[in-house]
Amino acid sequence: MKVQNLMEEFVYSRVNAMYDKLKDNLPSWVSCTCDSCRLDVLTYVLNKVHPLYVVSGRGVIHSSQMLDEQVKADVDALVIEGIRIVSGNTRPDHKVIANNTSKADKLITPVFNFPLITGTVLSGSTFEPYEGASITLKDANGKVLMYDASWENPCRTYNSTKGTYTFWPSPVPAEREGLVKTFNFTLEVKADNCTTVTSVIEVPCISTLNTNAKLDSSLTMKVKDLYIFKV
C-alpha cells in the first residue's frame, strides 16, 4: 500500500508554474529561480497547508475534486509569499555557486540516483525549528558531493524554511543497471554554543541507465527530526 500526499504534488506543480511565469519577466524582488530556491519555497508552503493523503488511484481522482478554486488561490498566495521570503534570505554566495557547472553531468551511466534527503532541526528545549544550524552530509570519504554547486554541503537552517534542510547527493557510477545497494551517510549538526549532533542514515538505491536531471518531489527521503541542545 502506498500513501500519497496529493497536496504535495499540487504545491510542487504550483511552485514550478509560478517560478516559470516569473522567469519570463523577472521582477526585481526575485533573486533566483534555481531548483534549490524552488525547493525552499515548496517546503515553506507545505508547512502552512493541510496535507491531503490518498491511497489509491481512485482516491487521487476523488480528492483532486476537493482542490477548489479557493484552495488553489490560497496556495498561489502562499507560493508568492514563500518566493518573497526565500528571495529575501538567500544563502551566502548563492548567486555565485548557482552558476557553476554541474559535476553530475560528467558521470557515466549506469548510476545510482539518490533521492532528495530532507529533515528538520529542532531546539531540544523548546521543540521549535532551530535557525542558524549548520548541517553536513558525510560518508566514509568525508563530505558528500552534491548534484551541482547550487546545493550546499554543509547547508544552514533558516526561519523562512522552518528549520528544514535538504540535500541532493550526486549520482555515483554503478557496474550495471538493476543493482541494489544501501549507502550509509552521517548527518552532522553544529551550532554556536550547542552540542554537536550526529545521526546515521541508510539510503537504499537501485542503479539505472539514466541520471535524474530534474527534481522530482515524489523521490524524497524524510529523515527523523534532529534535536540540538545548548551547552
PDB file of N, CA and C in Angstrom, residues 69-117:
ATOM      1  N   GLU A  69     -11.323  26.274  -6.298  1.00  0.00           N
ATOM      2  CA  GLU A  69     -10.634  27.493  -6.718  1.00  0.00           C
ATOM      3  C   GLU A  69     -10.090  28.292  -5.539  1.00  0.00           C
ATOM      4  N   GLN A  70     -10.780  28.243  -4.402  1.00  0.00           N
ATOM      5  CA  GLN A  70     -10.304  28.978  -3.234  1.00  0.00           C
ATOM      6  C   GLN A  70      -9.014  28.373  -2.704  1.00  0.00           C
ATOM      7  N   VAL A  71      -8.963  27.040  -2.658  1.00  0.00           N
ATOM      8  CA  VAL A  71      -7.742  26.362  -2.211  1.00  0.00           C
ATOM      9  C   VAL A  71      -6.586  26.703  -3.140  1.00  0.00           C
ATOM     10  N   LYS A  72      -6.848  26.675  -4.440  1.00  0.00           N
ATOM     11  CA  LYS A  72      -5.804  26.989  -5.412  1.00  0.00           C
ATOM     12  C   LYS A  72      -5.318  28.426  -5.257  1.00  0.00           C
ATOM     13  N   ALA A  73      -6.259  29.349  -5.018  1.00  0.00           N
ATOM     14  CA  ALA A  73      -5.882  30.749  -4.832  1.00  0.00           C
ATOM     15  C   ALA A  73      -5.059  30.929  -3.561  1.00  0.00           C
ATOM     16  N   ASP A  74      -5.446  30.214  -2.489  1.00  0.00           N
ATOM     17  CA  ASP A  74      -4.713  30.295  -1.225  1.00  0.00           C
ATOM     18  C   ASP A  74      -3.288  29.759  -1.388  1.00  0.00           C
ATOM     19  N   VAL A  75      -3.148  28.650  -2.111  1.00  0.00           N
ATOM     20  CA  VAL A  75      -1.824  28.071  -2.335  1.00  0.00           C
ATOM     21  C   VAL A  75      -0.958  29.020  -3.155  1.00  0.00           C
ATOM     22  N   ASP A  76      -1.535  29.602  -4.207  1.00  0.00           N
ATOM     23  CA  ASP A  76      -0.775  30.539  -5.034  1.00  0.00           C
ATOM     24  C   ASP A  76      -0.307  31.745  -4.224  1.00  0.00           C
ATOM     25  N   ALA A  77      -1.160  32.211  -3.305  1.00  0.00           N
ATOM     26  CA  ALA A  77      -0.778  33.340  -2.454  1.00  0.00           C
ATOM     27  C   ALA A  77       0.390  32.954  -1.546  1.00  0.00           C
ATOM     28  N   LEU A  78       0.357  31.720  -1.014  1.00  0.00           N
ATOM     29  CA  LEU A  78       1.452  31.248  -0.170  1.00  0.00           C
ATOM     30  C   LEU A  78       2.735  31.057  -0.985  1.00  0.00           C
ATOM     31  N   VAL A  79       2.589  30.626  -2.233  1.00  0.00           N
ATOM     32  CA  VAL A  79       3.760  30.468  -3.092  1.00  0.00           C
ATOM     33  C   VAL A  79       4.449  31.814  -3.304  1.00  0.00           C
ATOM     34  N   ILE A  80       3.655  32.839  -3.613  1.00  0.00           N
ATOM     35  CA  ILE A  80       4.222  34.179  -3.788  1.00  0.00           C
ATOM     36  C   ILE A  80       4.895  34.651  -2.498  1.00  0.00           C
ATOM     37  N   GLU A  81       4.229  34.417  -1.380  1.00  0.00           N
ATOM     38  CA  GLU A  81       4.792  34.800  -0.080  1.00  0.00           C
ATOM     39  C   GLU A  81       6.107  34.066   0.157  1.00  0.00           C
ATOM     40  N   GLY A  82       6.135  32.760  -0.165  1.00  0.00           N
ATOM     41  CA  GLY A  82       7.347  31.968   0.015  1.00  0.00           C
ATOM     42  C   GLY A  82       8.481  32.444  -0.880  1.00  0.00           C
ATOM     43  N   ILE A  83       8.160  32.796  -2.130  1.00  0.00           N
ATOM     44  CA  ILE A  83       9.189  33.290  -3.053  1.00  0.00           C
ATOM     45  C   ILE A  83       9.795  34.587  -2.530  1.00  0.00           C
ATOM     46  N   ARG A  84       8.947  35.463  -1.998  1.00  0.00           N
ATOM     47  CA  ARG A  84       9.451  36.722  -1.436  1.00  0.00           C
ATOM     48  C   ARG A  84      10.384  36.466  -0.257  1.00  0.00           C
ATOM     49  N   ILE A  85       9.993  35.548   0.619  1.00  0.00           N
ATOM     50  CA  ILE A  85      10.799  35.266   1.812  1.00  0.00           C
ATOM     51  C   ILE A  85      12.120  34.609   1.437  1.00  0.00           C
ATOM     52  N   VAL A  86      12.064  33.598   0.568  1.00  0.00           N
ATOM     53  CA  VAL A  86      13.280  32.901   0.161  1.00  0.00           C
ATOM     54  C   VAL A  86      14.205  33.840  -0.602  1.00  0.00           C
ATOM     55  N   SER A  87      13.641  34.693  -1.466  1.00  0.00           N
ATOM     56  CA  SER A  87      14.457  35.650  -2.220  1.00  0.00           C
ATOM     57  C   SER A  87      15.109  36.672  -1.302  1.00  0.00           C
ATOM     58  N   GLY A  88      14.454  36.970  -0.183  1.00  0.00           N
ATOM     59  CA  GLY A  88      14.999  37.933   0.760  1.00  0.00           C
ATOM     60  C   GLY A  88      15.944  37.328   1.774  1.00  0.00           C
ATOM     61  N   ASN A  89      16.114  35.993   1.732  1.00  0.00           N
ATOM     62  CA  ASN A  89      17.002  35.316   2.676  1.00  0.00           C
ATOM     63  C   ASN A  89      17.937  34.375   1.932  1.00  0.00           C
ATOM     64  N   THR A  90      18.518  34.844   0.838  1.00  0.00           N
ATOM     65  CA  THR A  90      19.400  33.992   0.054  1.00  0.00           C
ATOM     66  C   THR A  90      20.649  33.642   0.858  1.00  0.00           C
ATOM     67  N   ARG A  91      21.127  32.440   0.633  1.00  0.00           N
ATOM     68  CA  ARG A  91      22.313  31.972   1.351  1.00  0.00           C
ATOM     69  C   ARG A  91      23.554  32.715   0.862  1.00  0.00           C
ATOM     70  N   PRO A  92      24.599  32.791   1.685  1.00  0.00           N
ATOM     71  CA  PRO A  92      25.825  33.476   1.272  1.00  0.00           C
ATOM     72  C   PRO A  92      26.393  32.879  -0.020  1.00  0.00           C
ATOM     73  N   ASP A  93      26.783  33.761  -0.968  1.00  0.00           N
ATOM     74  CA  ASP A  93      27.383  33.359  -2.237  1.00  0.00           C
ATOM     75  C   ASP A  93      26.454  32.525  -3.110  1.00  0.00           C
ATOM     76  N   HIS A  94      25.146  32.607  -2.839  1.00  0.00           N
ATOM     77  CA  HIS A  94      24.210  31.760  -3.571  1.00  0.00           C
ATOM     78  C   HIS A  94      24.265  32.013  -5.072  1.00  0.00           C
ATOM     79  N   LYS A  95      24.270  33.282  -5.473  1.00  0.00           N
ATOM     80  CA  LYS A  95      24.252  33.598  -6.903  1.00  0.00           C
ATOM     81  C   LYS A  95      25.511  33.100  -7.603  1.00  0.00           C
ATOM     82  N   VAL A  96      26.627  33.078  -6.874  1.00  0.00           N
ATOM     83  CA  VAL A  96      27.882  32.640  -7.475  1.00  0.00           C
ATOM     84  C   VAL A  96      27.890  31.138  -7.674  1.00  0.00           C
ATOM     85  N   ILE A  97      27.560  30.399  -6.631  1.00  0.00           N
ATOM     86  CA  ILE A  97      27.644  28.946  -6.728  1.00  0.00           C
ATOM     87  C   ILE A  97      26.562  28.379  -7.614  1.00  0.00           C
ATOM     88  N   ALA A  98      25.437  29.058  -7.761  1.00  0.00           N
ATOM     89  CA  ALA A  98      24.354  28.538  -8.591  1.00  0.00           C
ATOM     90  C   ALA A  98      24.725  28.518 -10.061  1.00  0.00           C
ATOM     91  N   ASN A  99      25.763  29.285 -10.453  1.00  0.00           N
ATOM     92  CA  ASN A  99      26.157  29.354 -11.854  1.00  0.00           C
ATOM     93  C   ASN A  99      27.264  28.376 -12.209  1.00  0.00           C
ATOM     94  N   ASN A 100      27.743  27.616 -11.224  1.00  0.00           N
ATOM     95  CA  ASN A 100      28.813  26.671 -11.502  1.00  0.00           C
ATOM     96  C   ASN A 100      28.313  25.504 -12.351  1.00  0.00           C
ATOM     97  N   THR A 101      29.213  24.876 -13.076  1.00  0.00           N
ATOM     98  CA  THR A 101      28.837  23.742 -13.918  1.00  0.00           C
ATOM     99  C   THR A 101      28.600  22.507 -13.076  1.00  0.00           C
ATOM    100  N   SER A 102      27.554  21.754 -13.405  1.00  0.00           N
ATOM    101  CA  SER A 102      27.229  20.536 -12.683  1.00  0.00           C
ATOM    102  C   SER A 102      28.296  19.468 -12.898  1.00  0.00           C
ATOM    103  N   LYS A 103      28.788  18.895 -11.797  1.00  0.00           N
ATOM    104  CA  LYS A 103      29.734  17.793 -11.897  1.00  0.00           C
ATOM    105  C   LYS A 103      29.013  16.491 -12.200  1.00  0.00           C
ATOM    106  N   ALA A 104      27.714  16.429 -11.816  1.00  0.00           N
ATOM    107  CA  ALA A 104      26.967  15.202 -12.037  1.00  0.00           C
ATOM    108  C   ALA A 104      26.809  14.905 -13.512  1.00  0.00           C
ATOM    109  N   ASP A 105      26.807  15.951 -14.370  1.00  0.00           N
ATOM    110  CA  ASP A 105      26.619  15.750 -15.801  1.00  0.00           C
ATOM    111  C   ASP A 105      27.777  14.969 -16.424  1.00  0.00           C
ATOM    112  N   LYS A 106      28.936  14.943 -15.738  1.00  0.00           N
ATOM    113  CA  LYS A 106      30.105  14.294 -16.288  1.00  0.00           C
ATOM    114  C   LYS A 106      30.162  12.805 -15.943  1.00  0.00           C
ATOM    115  N   LEU A 107      29.250  12.323 -15.084  1.00  0.00           N
ATOM    116  CA  LEU A 107      29.288  10.939 -14.671  1.00  0.00           C
ATOM    117  C   LEU A 107      28.808  10.022 -15.785  1.00  0.00           C
ATOM    118  N   ILE A 108      29.401   8.845 -15.843  1.00  0.00           N
ATOM    119  CA  ILE A 108      28.991   7.868 -16.838  1.00  0.00           C
ATOM    120  C   ILE A 108      27.799   7.083 -16.316  1.00  0.00           C
ATOM    121  N   THR A 109      27.078   6.456 -17.212  1.00  0.00           N
ATOM    122  CA  THR A 109      25.974   5.581 -16.841  1.00  0.00           C
ATOM    123  C   THR A 109      26.464   4.137 -16.941  1.00  0.00           C
ATOM    124  N   PRO A 110      25.839   3.219 -16.230  1.00  0.00           N
ATOM    125  CA  PRO A 110      24.714   3.377 -15.300  1.00  0.00           C
ATOM    126  C   PRO A 110      25.145   4.014 -13.971  1.00  0.00           C
ATOM    127  N   VAL A 111      24.159   4.479 -13.221  1.00  0.00           N
ATOM    128  CA  VAL A 111      24.452   5.186 -11.975  1.00  0.00           C
ATOM    129  C   VAL A 111      23.418   4.846 -10.903  1.00  0.00           C
ATOM    130  N   PHE A 112      23.798   5.120  -9.676  1.00  0.00           N
ATOM    131  CA  PHE A 112      22.855   5.121  -8.556  1.00  0.00           C
ATOM    132  C   PHE A 112      22.369   6.558  -8.376  1.00  0.00           C
ATOM    133  N   ASN A 113      21.089   6.800  -8.584  1.00  0.00           N
ATOM    134  CA  ASN A 113      20.494   8.109  -8.342  1.00  0.00           C
ATOM    135  C   ASN A 113      19.966   8.177  -6.918  1.00  0.00           C
ATOM    136  N   PHE A 114      20.263   9.275  -6.245  1.00  0.00           N
ATOM    137  CA  PHE A 114      19.812   9.435  -4.870  1.00  0.00           C
ATOM    138  C   PHE A 114      18.539  10.273  -4.800  1.00  0.00           C
ATOM    139  N   PRO A 115      17.691   9.998  -3.812  1.00  0.00           N
ATOM    140  CA  PRO A 115      16.529  10.862  -3.596  1.00  0.00           C
ATOM    141  C   PRO A 115      16.957  12.156  -2.922  1.00  0.00           C
ATOM    142  N   LEU A 116      16.072  13.123  -2.881  1.00  0.00           N
ATOM    143  CA  LEU A 116      16.293  14.281  -2.021  1.00  0.00           C
ATOM    144  C   LEU A 116      16.262  13.804  -0.579  1.00  0.00           C
ATOM    145  N   ILE A 117      17.228  14.224   0.202  1.00  0.00           N
ATOM    146  CA  ILE A 117      17.281  13.861   1.628  1.00  0.00           C
ATOM    147  C   ILE A 117      16.933  15.105   2.425  1.00  0.00           C
TER     148      ILE A 117
END
